[in-house]
């Protein structure tokens, strides 16, 4: 499968714990995006990378959220001190030369 | 501010019928308009996309109609099938950025 992959697919954590999600984009796609999707809503943009450079991060929901793409390949999204309001689906998308963003299956987070 | 408004929120269509989903946008700097299909537990998948210099685009049973002056666009699914039952999202891409702004989604059910 050469699509976008995300790991884990599901994560249950207790409030206050830190969580980290991984995204592996389509090979050779230089742009990578993170979105958050809450139940019954459309995805909401969080941040994006071009290669290893994080070009937009003002939409990250709070300073508890951070993302990295250290070698311009896979990316991680970390949420520190999780809150119940962080419960959502976290989606990663990658983009090559055209405009199309290809989404992964998402990581569903439940904060208890 | 909801920059892309989508309607209806839910839609029930008989097999073989036409499903119509509408979107309206406010920002004239949007210049690429994709539609995504999402099944439960999956990430959004691109269906079809259009640029504002084209009034209509057709791919198989899916057609986008675009009205630039009214800042509206719609998705038509011809000969709707039960397998089309999913949530559909319209989206818009700003010409100066890379983040997609999504509508709120339409949950489509096609009855056999």
Coordinates of C-alpha atoms in Angstrom, one line a residue:
Chain A
X1 CA 0.0 0.0 0.0
X2 CA 1.6 3.3 -1.1
X3 CA -1.0 5.6 0.5
X4 CA -0.6 7.8 3.6
X5 CA -0.3 5.7 6.8
X6 CA -0.9 6.7 10.4
X7 CA -0.1 5.1 13.6
X8 CA -1.7 4.3 15.9
X9 CA -5.2 4.1 14.5
X10 CA -6.7 4.4 18.0
X11 CA -5.4 5.8 21.2
X12 CA -7.1 5.9 24.6
X13 CA -5.4 8.0 27.2
X14 CA -6.1 9.6 30.6
X15 CA -6.4 13.3 31.0
X16 CA -3.0 14.9 31.6
X17 CA -1.0 12.3 29.7
X18 CA 1.1 13.1 26.6
X19 CA 0.4 11.4 23.3
X20 CA 2.3 11.2 20.0
X21 CA 1.0 10.2 16.6
X22 CA 3.0 9.3 13.6
X23 CA 2.3 10.0 9.9
X24 CA 4.1 8.4 7.0
X25 CA 3.3 10.3 3.8
X26 CA 3.2 9.0 0.2
X27 CA 6.8 8.6 -0.9
X28 CA 8.3 11.7 -2.5
X29 CA 5.4 14.0 -1.4
X30 CA 7.1 17.0 0.0
X31 CA 4.1 18.6 1.7
X32 CA 2.5 17.1 4.8
X33 CA -0.5 18.4 6.6
X34 CA -2.2 17.7 10.0
X35 CA -5.9 18.3 10.5
X36 CA -8.3 17.6 13.4
X37 CA -11.8 16.3 12.8
X38 CA -14.4 16.3 15.6
X39 CA -17.6 14.2 15.4
X40 CA -19.9 15.5 12.7
X41 CA -17.6 18.2 11.5
X42 CA -15.2 18.7 8.6
X43 CA -11.5 18.5 9.1
X44 CA -9.9 21.6 10.6
X45 CA -6.3 22.6 9.5
X46 CA -3.7 22.5 12.2
X47 CA -0.2 22.8 10.6
X48 CA 1.8 21.9 7.5
X49 CA 5.3 21.1 6.4
X50 CA 7.2 21.6 3.2
X51 CA 10.0 19.1 3.4
X52 CA 11.3 19.5 7.0
X53 CA 10.2 23.2 7.3
X54 CA 7.1 23.9 9.3
X55 CA 5.5 26.7 7.3
X56 CA 2.3 27.3 9.1
X57 CA 1.7 26.6 12.8
X58 CA -0.5 29.4 13.9
X59 CA -3.6 27.2 13.7
X60 CA -2.3 24.7 16.2
X61 CA -4.9 24.7 18.9
X62 CA -2.7 25.6 21.9
X63 CA 0.9 25.4 22.9
X64 CA 0.3 21.9 24.1
X65 CA 0.3 20.9 20.5
X66 CA 3.5 20.5 18.5
X67 CA 4.6 18.8 15.3
X68 CA 7.8 17.8 13.8
X69 CA 9.1 16.4 10.5
X70 CA 12.8 16.0 11.2
X71 CA 14.1 14.5 8.0
X72 CA 11.4 15.7 5.6
X73 CA 9.8 12.2 5.5
X74 CA 7.5 11.0 8.4
X75 CA 6.0 13.5 10.8
X76 CA 4.8 13.3 14.4
X77 CA 2.1 15.3 16.2
X78 CA 2.4 15.5 20.0
X79 CA -0.2 16.6 22.4
X80 CA 1.0 17.3 25.9
X81 CA -1.2 17.3 29.1
X82 CA -4.2 16.0 27.1
X83 CA -7.6 17.3 27.9
X84 CA -11.0 15.7 27.3
X85 CA -11.6 18.4 24.6
X86 CA -8.7 16.9 22.6
X87 CA -10.7 13.8 21.8
X88 CA -11.0 13.8 18.1
X89 CA -9.8 12.2 14.9
X90 CA -6.3 13.5 13.9
X91 CA -5.8 13.3 10.1
X92 CA -2.6 13.5 8.2
X93 CA -2.5 14.4 4.5
X94 CA 0.3 14.6 2.0
X95 CA 0.7 16.4 -1.3
X96 CA 3.0 16.1 -4.2
X97 CA 3.3 18.4 -7.3
X98 CA -0.4 19.0 -7.8
X99 CA -3.1 20.5 -5.6
X100 CA -4.5 17.2 -4.3
X101 CA -4.1 16.4 -0.7
X102 CA -4.3 12.7 0.1
X103 CA -5.5 11.8 3.5
X104 CA -4.5 8.9 5.8
X105 CA -7.0 6.8 7.8
X106 CA -6.5 9.0 10.9
X107 CA -5.8 8.4 14.5
X108 CA -8.8 8.4 16.7
X109 CA -8.0 9.8 20.2
X110 CA -10.1 9.4 23.2
X111 CA -9.2 11.2 26.4
X112 CA -10.8 9.9 29.5
Chain B
X1 CA -16.1 32.4 10.8
X2 CA -17.3 29.5 8.7
X3 CA -15.9 30.3 5.3
X4 CA -17.4 27.4 3.5
X5 CA -21.1 26.6 4.2
X6 CA -22.5 23.2 3.1
X7 CA -26.0 22.0 2.9
X8 CA -28.0 19.9 3.5
X9 CA -26.5 18.3 6.7
X10 CA -28.1 15.0 5.7
X11 CA -29.7 13.6 2.6
X12 CA -31.8 10.5 1.9
X13 CA -32.1 9.4 -1.7
X14 CA -33.6 6.4 -3.4
X15 CA -31.3 4.1 -5.4
X16 CA -31.1 5.5 -8.9
X17 CA -31.9 9.0 -7.9
X18 CA -29.8 12.2 -8.0
X19 CA -28.1 13.4 -4.9
X20 CA -27.3 17.1 -4.8
X21 CA -25.1 18.8 -2.2
X22 CA -24.5 22.5 -2.2
X23 CA -21.7 24.7 -0.9
X24 CA -21.1 28.4 -0.7
X25 CA -18.0 30.3 0.0
X26 CA -17.1 33.8 1.0
X27 CA -13.4 34.3 0.3
X28 CA -12.8 35.2 -3.4
X29 CA -9.2 34.2 -2.9
X30 CA -10.2 30.5 -3.0
X31 CA -9.1 29.0 -6.3
X32 CA -9.4 25.3 -6.0
X33 CA -12.5 23.4 -4.9
X34 CA -12.3 19.6 -4.2
X35 CA -15.0 17.3 -2.9
X36 CA -14.1 14.5 -0.5
X37 CA -16.0 11.3 0.3
X38 CA -15.5 9.8 3.8
X39 CA -16.7 6.4 5.1
X40 CA -17.0 5.8 8.8
X41 CA -13.6 5.2 10.4
X42 CA -11.7 6.2 7.3
X43 CA -9.9 9.3 6.1
X44 CA -11.5 11.6 3.4
X45 CA -10.8 10.5 -0.2
X46 CA -10.8 12.9 -3.1
X47 CA -13.8 12.5 -5.4
X48 CA -13.5 15.3 -7.9
X49 CA -12.2 18.9 -8.0
X50 CA -12.7 22.0 -10.0
X51 CA -11.1 25.4 -10.6
X52 CA -13.3 28.6 -10.8
X53 CA -12.5 29.2 -14.5
X54 CA -14.6 26.1 -15.3
X55 CA -18.4 26.0 -14.8
X56 CA -18.8 22.3 -14.8
X57 CA -16.7 19.1 -14.5
X58 CA -17.9 15.6 -14.9
X59 CA -16.2 12.3 -13.9
X60 CA -18.4 9.3 -14.2
X61 CA -21.5 9.7 -12.1
X62 CA -20.1 12.7 -10.3
X63 CA -20.5 16.3 -11.6
X64 CA -19.4 19.6 -10.0
X65 CA -21.3 22.7 -11.1
X66 CA -19.6 26.0 -10.3
X67 CA -21.1 29.5 -10.2
X68 CA -18.3 32.0 -9.7
X69 CA -20.5 35.1 -9.5
X70 CA -22.7 33.6 -6.8
X71 CA -19.7 32.0 -5.1
X72 CA -21.5 28.6 -5.0
X73 CA -20.7 25.1 -6.2
X74 CA -22.5 21.8 -6.0
X75 CA -21.9 18.1 -6.3
X76 CA -24.4 16.0 -8.3
X77 CA -24.3 12.2 -7.9
X78 CA -26.3 10.6 -10.7
X79 CA -27.8 7.2 -10.5
X80 CA -27.0 7.1 -6.7
X81 CA -26.2 3.7 -5.3
X82 CA -26.2 2.3 -1.8
X83 CA -22.4 2.1 -1.9
X84 CA -22.4 5.9 -2.2
X85 CA -23.8 6.2 1.3
X86 CA -21.1 8.2 3.1
X87 CA -20.3 11.7 4.3
X88 CA -19.3 14.2 1.6
X89 CA -17.3 17.3 2.3
X90 CA -16.7 20.3 0.0
X91 CA -13.5 22.2 0.5
X92 CA -11.7 25.3 -0.8
X93 CA -8.0 26.1 -1.1
X94 CA -6.7 29.6 -0.8
X95 CA -4.5 30.8 -3.6
X96 CA -1.9 32.1 -1.3
X97 CA -1.7 29.1 1.0
X98 CA -2.0 25.4 1.3
X99 CA -4.6 24.7 3.9
X100 CA -8.0 23.3 2.9
X101 CA -11.1 24.9 4.4
X102 CA -13.8 22.3 4.7
X103 CA -17.6 22.6 4.8
X104 CA -19.5 20.9 7.6
X105 CA -20.3 17.8 5.7
X106 CA -23.4 16.1 4.3
X107 CA -24.3 12.6 5.4
X108 CA -25.8 10.8 2.4
X109 CA -27.9 7.7 2.7
X110 CA -29.0 5.9 -0.5
X111 CA -31.9 3.6 0.1
X112 CA -32.0 0.3 -1.9

